[in-house]
Coordinates of C-alpha atoms in Angstrom, one line a residue:
M1015 CA 38.2 -37.6 -66.7
K1016 CA 37.3 -36.2 -70.1
I1017 CA 40.1 -35.4 -72.6
K1018 CA 39.6 -33.3 -75.7
K1019 CA 42.0 -32.0 -78.2
W1020 CA 42.0 -28.9 -80.4
A1021 CA 44.3 -27.2 -82.8
A1022 CA 44.8 -23.5 -83.2
P1023 CA 43.7 -21.7 -86.4
L1024 CA 45.6 -18.7 -87.6
A1025 CA 46.9 -16.3 -84.9
V1026 CA 50.2 -15.5 -83.1
V1027 CA 52.0 -14.8 -79.4
L1028 CA 52.8 -15.4 -74.9
G1029 CA 53.6 -18.1 -71.9
A1030 CA 55.7 -21.3 -69.9
S1031 CA 56.2 -23.9 -66.4
L1032 CA 56.0 -27.6 -64.0
A1033 CA 53.7 -30.0 -61.9
L1034 CA 52.6 -32.5 -59.1
S1035 CA 50.9 -35.9 -58.6
A1036 CA 47.3 -36.4 -57.4
C1037 CA 44.2 -38.4 -58.2
S1038 CA 41.0 -37.5 -56.6
T1039 CA 37.7 -35.7 -57.2
P1040 CA 37.8 -31.9 -56.5
T1041 CA 36.8 -31.5 -52.9
P1042 CA 33.6 -29.6 -52.3
N1043 CA 33.1 -26.7 -49.8
E1044 CA 36.7 -25.5 -50.2
T1045 CA 37.1 -21.7 -50.1
T1046 CA 38.6 -19.1 -52.3
P1047 CA 41.2 -16.7 -50.8
S1048 CA 38.4 -14.3 -49.8
G1049 CA 36.7 -17.0 -47.8
E1050 CA 33.8 -17.6 -50.3
E1051 CA 32.7 -21.0 -51.5
T1052 CA 33.9 -22.3 -54.8
T1053 CA 31.7 -23.1 -57.7
T1054 CA 31.7 -26.8 -57.0
S1055 CA 29.9 -26.4 -53.7
T1056 CA 27.2 -24.2 -55.1
D1057 CA 23.6 -25.5 -55.1
N1058 CA 22.1 -24.1 -58.2
G1059 CA 18.7 -24.1 -56.7
S1060 CA 19.7 -22.6 -53.3
G1061 CA 19.9 -19.0 -54.3
E1062 CA 23.6 -18.9 -53.5
P1063 CA 25.9 -17.0 -55.9
K1064 CA 27.5 -19.0 -58.6
V1065 CA 31.3 -18.6 -58.4
V1066 CA 34.0 -19.7 -60.8
T1067 CA 37.6 -19.6 -59.6
V1068 CA 40.4 -19.5 -62.3
G1069 CA 44.1 -20.2 -61.8
W1070 CA 46.3 -17.8 -63.8
N1071 CA 50.1 -17.3 -64.0
Q1072 CA 50.6 -13.5 -63.9
A1073 CA 48.8 -10.8 -61.9
M1074 CA 47.0 -7.9 -63.6
Y1075 CA 48.8 -4.6 -63.2
S1076 CA 47.0 -2.2 -65.5
A1077 CA 43.4 -1.6 -66.7
N1078 CA 44.8 0.2 -69.8
D1079 CA 46.4 -2.4 -72.1
D1080 CA 46.9 0.2 -74.9
T1081 CA 49.9 1.6 -73.2
N1082 CA 53.4 0.4 -74.1
H1083 CA 53.9 -1.3 -70.7
G1084 CA 50.3 -2.4 -70.2
N1085 CA 50.1 -4.4 -73.4
A1086 CA 50.1 -7.9 -71.8
A1087 CA 47.9 -11.0 -71.6
A1088 CA 47.8 -10.6 -67.8
N1089 CA 45.9 -7.4 -68.2
A1090 CA 44.0 -8.4 -71.4
V1091 CA 42.2 -11.4 -69.8
I1092 CA 40.7 -9.3 -66.9
N1093 CA 39.9 -6.4 -69.2
Y1094 CA 38.0 -8.9 -71.4
L1095 CA 35.7 -9.6 -68.4
I1096 CA 35.2 -6.0 -67.4
K1097 CA 35.0 -4.3 -70.8
S1098 CA 32.9 -4.7 -73.9
E1099 CA 34.0 -3.6 -77.4
F1100 CA 32.3 -3.2 -80.8
F1101 CA 33.5 -6.7 -81.7
Y1102 CA 35.0 -9.9 -80.2
Y1103 CA 36.0 -13.3 -81.5
D1104 CA 33.8 -16.3 -81.6
G1105 CA 35.0 -19.9 -81.0
D1106 CA 36.2 -20.2 -84.6
L1107 CA 38.1 -16.9 -84.5
N1108 CA 35.6 -15.1 -86.7
V1109 CA 34.8 -11.5 -85.8
A1110 CA 31.5 -11.2 -84.0
R1111 CA 29.9 -7.8 -83.6
D1112 CA 28.5 -6.7 -80.3
E1113 CA 25.6 -4.3 -81.3
S1114 CA 24.7 -3.7 -77.6
V1115 CA 27.9 -1.6 -77.6
G1116 CA 27.2 -0.1 -81.0
T1117 CA 27.6 -0.5 -84.7
Y1118 CA 30.3 0.5 -87.2
E1119 CA 30.4 0.7 -91.0
V1120 CA 32.4 2.0 -93.9
V1121 CA 30.7 5.2 -95.0
S1122 CA 33.3 6.0 -97.7
E1123 CA 35.9 3.9 -99.5
D1124 CA 37.9 6.7 -101.0
P1125 CA 39.1 8.0 -98.7
L1126 CA 38.4 5.2 -96.3
K1127 CA 36.0 6.4 -93.6
V1128 CA 34.6 4.3 -90.7
Q1129 CA 31.7 5.5 -88.6
Y1130 CA 31.0 4.1 -85.1
T1131 CA 27.6 4.6 -83.6
F1132 CA 27.0 3.9 -79.9
A1133 CA 24.0 2.0 -78.6
D1134 CA 21.8 3.3 -75.7
T1135 CA 22.7 0.1 -73.8
A1136 CA 26.5 1.0 -73.8
K1137 CA 27.2 2.3 -70.3
W1138 CA 30.2 2.4 -68.0
A1139 CA 29.8 0.6 -64.7
D1140 CA 29.0 3.9 -62.9
G1141 CA 26.1 4.5 -65.2
T1142 CA 27.8 7.0 -67.5
P1143 CA 27.0 6.5 -71.2
V1144 CA 29.8 5.3 -73.5
D1145 CA 30.1 7.8 -76.3
A1146 CA 32.4 9.4 -78.8
A1147 CA 34.6 11.0 -76.1
D1148 CA 35.7 7.6 -75.1
L1149 CA 36.7 6.4 -78.6
L1150 CA 38.3 9.8 -79.3
L1151 CA 40.5 9.3 -76.3
S1152 CA 41.4 5.7 -77.4
W1153 CA 42.3 6.9 -80.9
A1154 CA 44.4 9.7 -79.5
G1155 CA 46.2 7.2 -77.3
V1156 CA 47.2 4.8 -80.2
S1157 CA 47.5 7.3 -83.1
G1158 CA 50.5 9.3 -81.9
V1159 CA 48.8 12.4 -83.4
F1160 CA 49.1 14.5 -80.2
N1161 CA 52.4 13.1 -78.9
D1162 CA 55.4 15.3 -78.3
D1163 CA 58.8 14.0 -79.5
V1164 CA 59.9 12.1 -76.4
T1165 CA 63.0 10.0 -76.7
E1166 CA 65.2 10.7 -73.6
R1167 CA 65.3 7.9 -71.0
D1168 CA 66.6 7.8 -67.4
E1169 CA 69.1 5.3 -66.0
E1170 CA 66.4 2.7 -65.6
G1171 CA 65.3 2.9 -69.2
N1172 CA 62.1 4.8 -68.6
L1173 CA 61.0 7.6 -70.9
I1174 CA 61.6 11.0 -69.3
I1175 CA 58.3 12.9 -69.8
A1176 CA 58.1 16.4 -68.4
D1177 CA 54.9 17.5 -66.7
D1178 CA 54.1 19.8 -69.6
Q1179 CA 54.8 17.2 -72.3
V1180 CA 52.1 15.2 -74.1
F1181 CA 52.9 11.5 -74.6
F1182 CA 50.3 8.7 -74.7
A1183 CA 52.0 5.7 -76.3
S1184 CA 54.0 4.6 -79.3
P1185 CA 51.5 4.6 -82.2
T1186 CA 50.0 1.3 -83.4
A1187 CA 50.1 0.4 -87.1
G1188 CA 46.4 1.1 -87.6
G1189 CA 46.2 4.0 -85.2
A1190 CA 48.9 5.9 -87.1
L1191 CA 46.8 5.7 -90.3
V1192 CA 44.2 8.0 -88.8
Q1193 CA 45.8 11.4 -88.6
E1194 CA 42.8 13.6 -89.3
F1195 CA 40.7 14.8 -86.4
P1196 CA 37.5 12.7 -86.4
E1197 CA 34.0 13.9 -87.1
I1198 CA 31.8 13.8 -84.0
S1199 CA 28.0 14.2 -84.0
D1200 CA 26.5 16.9 -81.8
D1201 CA 25.0 14.3 -79.4
R1202 CA 28.3 12.4 -79.4
K1203 CA 26.5 9.2 -80.4
S1204 CA 28.7 8.7 -83.4
I1205 CA 32.3 9.4 -84.4
T1206 CA 33.8 9.0 -87.9
F1207 CA 37.5 8.3 -88.6
T1208 CA 39.2 9.0 -91.9
Y1209 CA 42.2 6.9 -92.9
T1210 CA 45.2 8.2 -94.8
K1211 CA 45.0 5.1 -97.0
V1212 CA 43.2 1.8 -97.4
F1213 CA 43.7 -0.4 -94.4
G1214 CA 42.8 -4.1 -94.6
D1215 CA 42.5 -4.6 -90.8
W1216 CA 40.2 -1.6 -90.3
E1217 CA 37.4 -3.6 -88.7
I1218 CA 39.5 -4.6 -85.7
N1219 CA 41.6 -1.5 -85.6
L1220 CA 40.1 0.6 -82.8
D1221 CA 38.9 -0.3 -79.3
L1222 CA 37.3 1.6 -76.4
G1223 CA 40.1 1.4 -73.9
V1224 CA 39.6 3.4 -70.7
A1225 CA 36.7 5.8 -69.9
A1226 CA 37.3 9.5 -70.9
H1227 CA 35.5 10.8 -67.8
A1228 CA 37.5 8.6 -65.4
T1229 CA 40.7 9.6 -67.1
A1230 CA 39.8 13.3 -66.7
K1231 CA 39.0 12.7 -63.0
I1232 CA 42.4 10.9 -62.4
A1233 CA 44.0 13.8 -64.2
G1234 CA 42.5 16.2 -61.7
L1235 CA 40.1 18.0 -64.1
G1236 CA 37.0 17.5 -62.0
D1237 CA 34.5 15.0 -60.6
D1238 CA 31.4 15.5 -62.8
A1239 CA 31.3 12.8 -65.5
A1240 CA 29.5 14.9 -68.2
A1241 CA 31.8 17.9 -67.6
N1242 CA 34.8 15.7 -67.7
K1243 CA 33.8 14.3 -71.1
D1244 CA 33.3 17.8 -72.4
A1245 CA 36.7 18.8 -71.1
V1246 CA 38.4 15.8 -72.8
V1247 CA 36.8 16.5 -76.2
K1248 CA 37.5 20.3 -76.0
A1249 CA 41.2 19.7 -75.0
F1250 CA 41.7 17.6 -78.2
Q1251 CA 39.7 19.9 -80.4
D1252 CA 41.6 22.9 -79.2
N1253 CA 44.9 21.1 -79.0
D1254 CA 45.2 22.5 -75.5
R1255 CA 48.7 21.2 -74.7
A1256 CA 48.6 21.9 -71.0
T1257 CA 45.3 20.0 -70.5
L1258 CA 46.4 17.3 -72.9
A1259 CA 49.6 16.8 -70.8
Q1260 CA 47.4 16.1 -67.8
I1261 CA 45.1 13.8 -69.7
A1262 CA 48.0 11.9 -71.3
N1263 CA 49.8 11.3 -68.0
A1264 CA 46.6 10.0 -66.5
W1265 CA 45.9 7.8 -69.5
R1266 CA 49.4 6.4 -69.5
T1267 CA 50.0 5.8 -65.8
G1268 CA 46.7 6.4 -63.9
F1269 CA 45.3 3.0 -64.6
D1270 CA 48.2 1.0 -63.2
F1271 CA 47.8 -0.7 -59.9
V1272 CA 49.1 -3.8 -58.0
A1273 CA 46.1 -4.1 -55.6
S1274 CA 42.8 -2.4 -54.6
P1275 CA 42.2 -0.2 -57.6
S1276 CA 39.9 2.8 -57.2
E1277 CA 36.5 2.7 -58.9
D1278 CA 37.9 5.0 -61.6
Q1279 CA 41.0 2.9 -62.2
A1280 CA 39.0 -0.3 -62.6
L1281 CA 36.0 1.2 -64.4
G1282 CA 34.7 -0.9 -67.3
N1283 CA 31.6 -1.2 -69.4
G1284 CA 31.4 -5.0 -69.5
P1285 CA 29.5 -7.8 -67.7
F1286 CA 31.8 -7.8 -64.6
K1287 CA 33.5 -5.3 -62.4
I1288 CA 36.5 -5.6 -60.0
V1289 CA 35.4 -5.6 -56.4
E1290 CA 38.5 -6.9 -54.6
Y1291 CA 42.2 -7.3 -55.4
V1292 CA 44.9 -8.6 -53.1
E1293 CA 48.4 -8.0 -54.5
S1294 CA 49.9 -11.0 -56.3
Q1295 CA 47.2 -13.3 -54.7
Y1296 CA 43.8 -12.9 -56.3
I1297 CA 41.3 -10.6 -57.9
T1298 CA 37.5 -10.9 -57.5
L1299 CA 35.0 -9.7 -60.0
E1300 CA 31.2 -9.5 -59.6
R1301 CA 28.3 -8.8 -62.0
N1302 CA 28.1 -5.2 -63.2
E1303 CA 24.6 -4.1 -62.3
N1304 CA 24.6 -1.4 -64.9
Y1305 CA 25.5 -3.8 -67.8
E1306 CA 22.7 -4.0 -70.4
G1307 CA 24.6 -5.8 -73.1
N1308 CA 24.2 -9.1 -75.0
R1309 CA 26.8 -11.1 -73.0
T1310 CA 25.0 -11.4 -69.7
P1311 CA 26.8 -14.0 -67.7
K1312 CA 25.2 -17.0 -65.9
I1313 CA 27.9 -16.8 -63.3
D1314 CA 27.7 -14.2 -60.5
R1315 CA 31.3 -14.0 -59.5
V1316 CA 34.7 -14.8 -61.0
V1317 CA 37.8 -15.1 -58.8
V1318 CA 41.2 -15.3 -60.5
R1319 CA 44.0 -16.7 -58.3
Y1320 CA 47.6 -16.0 -59.3
S1321 CA 50.6 -18.4 -59.2
E1322 CA 53.5 -18.8 -61.6
D1323 CA 53.9 -22.4 -60.4
P1324 CA 51.7 -24.8 -62.4
Q1325 CA 52.3 -27.5 -59.9
A1326 CA 50.6 -25.4 -57.2
Q1327 CA 47.7 -24.7 -59.6
V1328 CA 47.2 -28.4 -60.3
Q1329 CA 47.1 -29.0 -56.6
A1330 CA 44.6 -26.2 -56.2
L1331 CA 42.4 -27.8 -58.9
Q1332 CA 42.6 -31.1 -57.2
N1333 CA 41.6 -29.6 -53.8
G1334 CA 38.7 -27.7 -55.3
E1335 CA 40.3 -24.3 -54.6
I1336 CA 40.1 -23.4 -58.3
D1337 CA 37.8 -24.6 -61.0
M1338 CA 39.8 -24.1 -64.2
L1339 CA 43.4 -23.2 -65.3
A1340 CA 45.5 -22.8 -68.4
P1341 CA 49.0 -23.4 -67.0
Q1342 CA 52.3 -23.0 -68.8
A1343 CA 52.6 -26.7 -68.5
T1344 CA 55.3 -29.4 -68.5
A1345 CA 54.8 -33.1 -69.2
D1346 CA 54.4 -33.6 -65.4
T1347 CA 51.6 -31.0 -65.4
L1348 CA 49.7 -32.7 -68.1
T1349 CA 50.1 -36.2 -66.6
Q1350 CA 48.8 -35.0 -63.3
L1351 CA 45.9 -33.2 -64.8
Q1352 CA 44.9 -36.3 -66.8
A1353 CA 45.0 -38.4 -63.6
L1354 CA 42.4 -36.2 -61.9
Q1355 CA 38.8 -37.4 -61.7
G1356 CA 36.0 -35.0 -62.6
V1357 CA 38.3 -32.8 -64.6
T1358 CA 38.1 -32.0 -68.4
V1359 CA 41.5 -31.6 -70.0
E1360 CA 41.9 -30.0 -73.4
T1361 CA 45.2 -30.0 -75.3
G1362 CA 46.3 -28.5 -78.6
V1363 CA 48.5 -25.8 -80.0
D1364 CA 48.3 -22.3 -78.5
G1365 CA 48.5 -19.1 -80.5
T1366 CA 51.6 -18.2 -78.5
Y1367 CA 55.3 -18.6 -79.4
E1368 CA 58.4 -18.5 -77.2
H1369 CA 61.3 -16.4 -78.5
I1370 CA 64.4 -14.4 -77.6
D1371 CA 65.0 -10.8 -78.4
M1372 CA 68.2 -8.7 -77.9
V1373 CA 68.5 -5.0 -76.9
Q1374 CA 70.4 -3.0 -79.5
D1375 CA 70.6 0.4 -77.9
N1376 CA 71.6 0.0 -74.3
G1377 CA 75.4 0.0 -74.5
G1378 CA 75.4 -3.8 -74.1
P1379 CA 77.0 -6.6 -76.1
F1380 CA 74.5 -6.4 -79.0
D1381 CA 74.6 -2.6 -79.4
P1382 CA 76.8 -1.1 -82.2
A1383 CA 77.8 1.7 -79.9
T1384 CA 79.7 -0.8 -77.8
Y1385 CA 82.0 -1.3 -80.7
G1386 CA 82.5 2.3 -81.7
G1387 CA 79.4 2.3 -83.9
D1388 CA 80.4 -0.8 -85.9
A1389 CA 77.0 -2.2 -86.8
E1390 CA 78.5 -5.2 -88.6
K1391 CA 80.5 -6.2 -85.5
A1392 CA 77.5 -6.0 -83.3
Q1393 CA 75.5 -7.9 -85.8
K1394 CA 78.0 -10.8 -85.8
V1395 CA 77.9 -10.9 -82.0
R1396 CA 74.1 -11.2 -82.2
Q1397 CA 74.4 -14.0 -84.8
A1398 CA 76.9 -15.9 -82.6
F1399 CA 74.6 -15.7 -79.6
L1400 CA 71.6 -16.9 -81.6
L1401 CA 73.6 -19.8 -83.0
S1402 CA 74.4 -20.8 -79.4
I1403 CA 70.7 -21.1 -78.4
P1404 CA 69.8 -24.8 -78.0
R1405 CA 66.4 -24.6 -79.6
E1406 CA 66.3 -28.3 -80.5
A1407 CA 67.2 -29.4 -77.0
I1408 CA 64.6 -27.1 -75.5
V1409 CA 61.9 -28.6 -77.8
E1410 CA 63.0 -32.1 -77.2
Q1411 CA 63.2 -31.9 -73.4
L1412 CA 60.4 -29.5 -72.5
I1413 CA 57.9 -29.4 -75.3
K1414 CA 57.8 -32.8 -77.0
P1415 CA 56.5 -34.5 -73.8
L1416 CA 53.4 -32.3 -74.2
N1417 CA 53.2 -32.4 -78.0
P1418 CA 55.1 -35.3 -79.6
N1419 CA 54.9 -33.6 -83.0
A1420 CA 56.5 -30.4 -81.8
T1421 CA 59.3 -28.8 -83.7
T1422 CA 61.1 -25.6 -83.5
R1423 CA 59.2 -22.6 -84.8
D1424 CA 61.1 -20.9 -87.7
S1425 CA 58.9 -17.9 -88.5
F1426 CA 58.4 -14.6 -86.7
V1427 CA 54.9 -14.0 -88.1
L1428 CA 53.3 -17.2 -89.2
L1429 CA 52.1 -20.2 -87.1
P1430 CA 53.4 -23.6 -87.9
D1431 CA 49.9 -24.7 -89.1
D1432 CA 49.5 -21.7 -91.4
P1433 CA 49.2 -23.0 -95.0
N1434 CA 52.0 -20.6 -96.0
Y1435 CA 54.4 -21.6 -93.2
S1436 CA 56.6 -24.0 -95.2
T1437 CA 57.0 -21.5 -98.0
M1438 CA 58.0 -18.9 -95.5
V1439 CA 60.6 -21.1 -93.8
E1440 CA 62.1 -22.1 -97.2
Q1441 CA 62.7 -18.4 -98.1
N1442 CA 63.0 -16.3 -94.9
G1443 CA 66.6 -17.1 -93.9
S1444 CA 65.8 -19.1 -90.8
A1445 CA 67.9 -22.0 -92.3
D1446 CA 71.0 -20.1 -91.0
Y1447 CA 69.8 -20.8 -87.5
A1448 CA 68.1 -24.2 -88.0
K1449 CA 70.7 -26.0 -85.8
T1450 CA 72.7 -25.0 -82.8
D1451 CA 76.2 -24.4 -84.1
I1452 CA 78.7 -23.7 -81.3
E1453 CA 81.7 -23.9 -83.6
K1454 CA 80.3 -21.3 -86.0
A1455 CA 79.4 -19.1 -83.1
K1456 CA 83.0 -19.2 -81.9
E1457 CA 84.3 -18.4 -85.4
L1458 CA 82.1 -15.3 -85.6
L1459 CA 83.3 -14.0 -82.2
A1460 CA 86.9 -14.7 -83.2
E1461 CA 86.3 -12.9 -86.5
V1462 CA 85.4 -9.7 -84.7
G1463 CA 87.9 -10.1 -81.9
V1464 CA 85.3 -10.5 -79.1
D1465 CA 85.4 -13.1 -76.3
N1466 CA 83.9 -13.7 -72.9
V1467 CA 80.8 -11.8 -73.7
D1468 CA 78.5 -11.0 -70.7
V1469 CA 74.8 -11.2 -71.5
R1470 CA 72.3 -10.2 -68.8
F1471 CA 69.3 -12.5 -69.4
L1472 CA 65.7 -11.6 -68.4
Y1473 CA 63.0 -14.1 -67.9
G1474 CA 60.1 -15.0 -65.5
K1475 CA 62.0 -16.2 -62.4
S1476 CA 59.2 -18.3 -60.9
N1477 CA 58.1 -19.7 -64.3
V1478 CA 59.5 -23.2 -64.0
R1479 CA 59.5 -24.0 -67.8
R1480 CA 61.4 -20.7 -68.5
A1481 CA 63.8 -21.4 -65.6
N1482 CA 64.5 -24.8 -67.2
Q1483 CA 65.1 -23.1 -70.6
F1484 CA 67.4 -20.6 -69.0
V1485 CA 69.7 -23.3 -67.6
L1486 CA 69.8 -25.0 -71.1
I1487 CA 70.6 -21.7 -72.8
Q1488 CA 73.2 -20.7 -70.2
E1489 CA 75.1 -24.0 -70.5
S1490 CA 75.0 -24.0 -74.3
A1491 CA 76.0 -20.4 -74.8
A1492 CA 78.9 -20.8 -72.4
Q1493 CA 80.5 -23.2 -74.9
A1494 CA 80.6 -20.5 -77.4
G1495 CA 82.1 -17.8 -75.1
F1496 CA 79.0 -16.2 -73.7
N1497 CA 78.6 -15.6 -70.0
V1498 CA 74.8 -15.6 -69.7
I1499 CA 74.0 -13.9 -66.4
D1500 CA 70.8 -14.9 -64.5
G1501 CA 68.5 -11.9 -64.6
G1502 CA 65.3 -13.8 -63.8
D1503 CA 62.7 -11.5 -62.3
D1504 CA 59.0 -11.9 -61.6
N1505 CA 58.5 -8.3 -62.8
W1506 CA 59.8 -9.1 -66.3
G1507 CA 56.6 -7.9 -68.0
T1508 CA 57.0 -4.3 -67.0
M1509 CA 60.8 -4.5 -67.3
L1510 CA 60.7 -5.2 -71.0
D1511 CA 59.9 -1.6 -71.8
T1512 CA 61.1 0.3 -68.8
A1513 CA 64.4 -1.4 -67.9
T1514 CA 66.3 -2.1 -71.1
D1515 CA 69.4 -0.9 -69.3
Q1516 CA 69.1 -3.9 -66.9
Y1517 CA 69.1 -6.7 -69.5
D1518 CA 70.6 -7.5 -72.9
A1519 CA 68.4 -10.5 -74.0
N1520 CA 65.1 -11.8 -72.9
L1521 CA 63.0 -14.9 -73.0
F1522 CA 59.2 -14.6 -73.2
G1523 CA 56.3 -15.3 -75.5
W1524 CA 54.0 -13.2 -77.8
Q1525 CA 50.3 -14.0 -77.6
S1526 CA 47.9 -12.7 -80.3
T1527 CA 44.9 -10.7 -79.4
S1528 CA 43.6 -10.7 -83.0
T1529 CA 43.9 -12.3 -86.4
A1530 CA 45.1 -9.1 -88.1
V1531 CA 47.7 -9.6 -90.9
T1532 CA 49.4 -6.5 -89.7
E1533 CA 49.8 -7.6 -86.1
A1534 CA 53.5 -8.1 -86.3
D1535 CA 54.0 -4.5 -87.3
S1536 CA 54.0 -3.4 -83.6
N1537 CA 56.9 -5.8 -82.9
Y1538 CA 59.4 -4.8 -85.5
R1539 CA 58.7 -1.3 -86.9
T1540 CA 61.0 1.5 -85.8
G1541 CA 59.7 2.9 -82.6
A1542 CA 56.6 0.7 -82.5
S1543 CA 54.8 -0.2 -79.3
N1544 CA 56.3 -3.7 -78.9
N1545 CA 59.8 -2.9 -80.3
F1546 CA 61.5 -2.2 -77.0
Y1547 CA 65.1 -2.7 -78.2
G1548 CA 66.0 0.2 -80.5
Y1549 CA 65.8 -2.0 -83.6
S1550 CA 65.4 0.0 -86.8
N1551 CA 65.4 -1.1 -90.4
K1552 CA 64.0 1.2 -93.1
T1553 CA 63.3 -1.7 -95.4
V1554 CA 61.1 -3.4 -92.8
D1555 CA 59.3 -0.2 -92.1
A1556 CA 58.5 0.3 -95.9
L1557 CA 57.4 -3.4 -96.2
F1558 CA 54.9 -2.9 -93.3
D1559 CA 53.7 0.3 -95.0
D1560 CA 52.9 -1.9 -98.1
L1561 CA 51.3 -4.6 -96.0
Q1562 CA 48.8 -2.2 -94.4
T1563 CA 47.2 -1.6 -97.8
E1564 CA 47.7 -4.9 -99.5
L1565 CA 44.5 -7.0 -99.8
D1566 CA 45.8 -9.8 -102.0
P1567 CA 46.8 -12.8 -99.8
A1568 CA 49.6 -13.9 -102.2
K1569 CA 51.2 -10.4 -102.1
Q1570 CA 50.7 -10.2 -98.4
L1571 CA 52.8 -13.4 -98.1
E1572 CA 55.5 -11.9 -100.3
I1573 CA 55.7 -8.9 -98.1
Q1574 CA 55.9 -11.0 -94.9
I1575 CA 58.7 -13.1 -96.4
G1576 CA 60.5 -9.8 -97.1
V1577 CA 60.1 -8.7 -93.5
E1578 CA 61.4 -12.0 -92.2
K1579 CA 64.4 -12.0 -94.5
E1580 CA 65.5 -8.7 -93.0
L1581 CA 64.9 -9.8 -89.4
F1582 CA 67.0 -13.0 -89.8
K1583 CA 69.7 -11.0 -91.7
D1584 CA 69.9 -8.5 -88.9
A1585 CA 69.9 -11.2 -86.2
F1586 CA 67.0 -9.4 -84.5
G1587 CA 66.2 -12.4 -82.3
I1588 CA 65.1 -16.0 -82.6
T1589 CA 61.9 -18.0 -82.3
I1590 CA 62.0 -21.2 -80.4
F1591 CA 58.6 -23.1 -80.2
Q1592 CA 54.9 -22.8 -80.5
F1593 CA 53.2 -23.2 -77.2
P1594 CA 51.5 -26.5 -76.4
A1595 CA 48.1 -25.6 -75.0
V1596 CA 46.8 -27.3 -71.9
N1597 CA 43.4 -26.2 -70.5
A1598 CA 41.6 -28.0 -67.7
W1599 CA 38.5 -27.4 -65.7
N1600 CA 36.1 -29.0 -63.3
S1601 CA 33.7 -31.0 -65.4
Q1602 CA 30.8 -29.5 -63.4
I1603 CA 31.5 -26.2 -65.2
T1604 CA 29.7 -26.1 -68.6
G1605 CA 30.1 -23.7 -71.5
V1606 CA 33.9 -23.5 -71.4
Q1607 CA 35.3 -22.9 -74.9
P1608 CA 39.0 -21.9 -74.9
I1609 CA 40.5 -20.3 -78.1
S1610 CA 44.1 -20.2 -79.2
I1611 CA 44.5 -16.4 -78.9
S1612 CA 44.0 -14.1 -76.0
P1613 CA 41.9 -14.5 -73.8
T1614 CA 42.3 -18.3 -74.2
I1615 CA 40.4 -20.1 -71.4
F1616 CA 38.4 -16.9 -70.5
H1617 CA 36.8 -16.9 -73.9
G1618 CA 33.0 -16.9 -73.9
F1619 CA 32.8 -16.6 -70.1
W1620 CA 29.1 -15.5 -70.5
N1621 CA 28.4 -19.1 -71.4
W1622 CA 29.9 -20.6 -68.2
D1623 CA 27.5 -22.3 -65.9
I1624 CA 27.4 -24.9 -63.2
A1625 CA 25.7 -28.3 -64.0
E1626 CA 22.7 -29.3 -62.0

């Protein structure tokens, strides 16, 4: 067994679970769920396909991770395999440009203009060229420029969008800074975006998302790829609301699936393509024969097997049923992995943090409307709940066995190993929640005349580590007067945005997909894509406006401290711990290089190979 350790550089965000005992070499000639041989049984000189099978905790459910509900690691890791962007991150979290997709450059600094030019090698898996129509659609999706004002929700918390309304997604911080219609070259080989102001994270602001011609086909506009691209561009140029409503609906919902996606739904432009998907069990990807890019894989097939249970994943690794995994581990998980022969285990700190948020607009215990609009009363109930969360006990019992140096995380936006972390914690107001304080929680509830508070609590039901956390939270909060109701559900990911009427507080993690200083904007700004809870603070919004254009690191920190002071004052939620990272793989697999942010263990898949 080989054991390596690594530490995460700057980043932020998602994950959690338990284990089994075993101590043997992975068994050759085992099969994947589809009946194909695993990597370990492949003879590299035999001409047989090279297959790597990965264990993962949550099934993919959307090929469009730019939507409000599709923004999840479960989707991002598969999209990383089937799509190529203008840039990606190297092993040191530096931005690496992929010029086989195209190039981009600043062509004007005042105003800021960024031009993207597509390479001839950029093609979708069906052979259709990638061009300006595709990036135009992505920009429209994240900018909010074409959205109608849609705010009404049904009883389940879903936005009510009429057939003739246009709504793509809540705008991202960077997307909203491009309001002017872009310049498109006649051959659609280039597209230029003009920003309303300087934006420090411009280089990693826009991605390709889903194919314009596939979106148009799903929308019912036709079957011809070229004609569909023309139709998409024309609809945006003419602001054709009827056609845009069709396109927006297809973009927002048409790429969601739980099994067997159509070719259009799963269409990518990257090294792999989806060929098989069995609901909640596994997804199979094979080489994309139309891929001409720079990241050509050495592996022929990747199979991702799904299970929330890390114990089952460890057993699968031992049996040779999977080749690698990045479980939401417990101490038992790590111990059992380290006992396996022929397995490389890598531990460190993940770019993911566990946290609790509370819904403030669902008529529940944390909503001012419940108290006749008394915002201060609702705020004190939130403060009391946060003071009842046993953060220290969670870290001591569940995280320190994996990372003996683990402590509670006390910042919403900075990692514990960020050089500015200690300064942040000294000033951000987190000291008010540094320790669990049942007596103070009781005093706050008594002060506002509230007792026996019911709190419906959402978390991943099958996630063992989160289930353990829930028990600790439920027992601790009960002492303060909170009846924490078990709302565990394996569909928690989609429920966060679509079912806020069914829960009052949640437990999950945020995982970064970038190193952008403005990344937290989408979590806390009014109406932002990851702010599911009705939280709104004008001071926070204004601070994020300032952060978008601030290039001085010292001033960036001042702004971030200001944001966190407001979040803690408002009792928005609470951070708990930084994830301990555990990655393990069959030592016959070479070229594995996990990183701390998404896509973690899938990073650099084009370097994976099987040792002779």
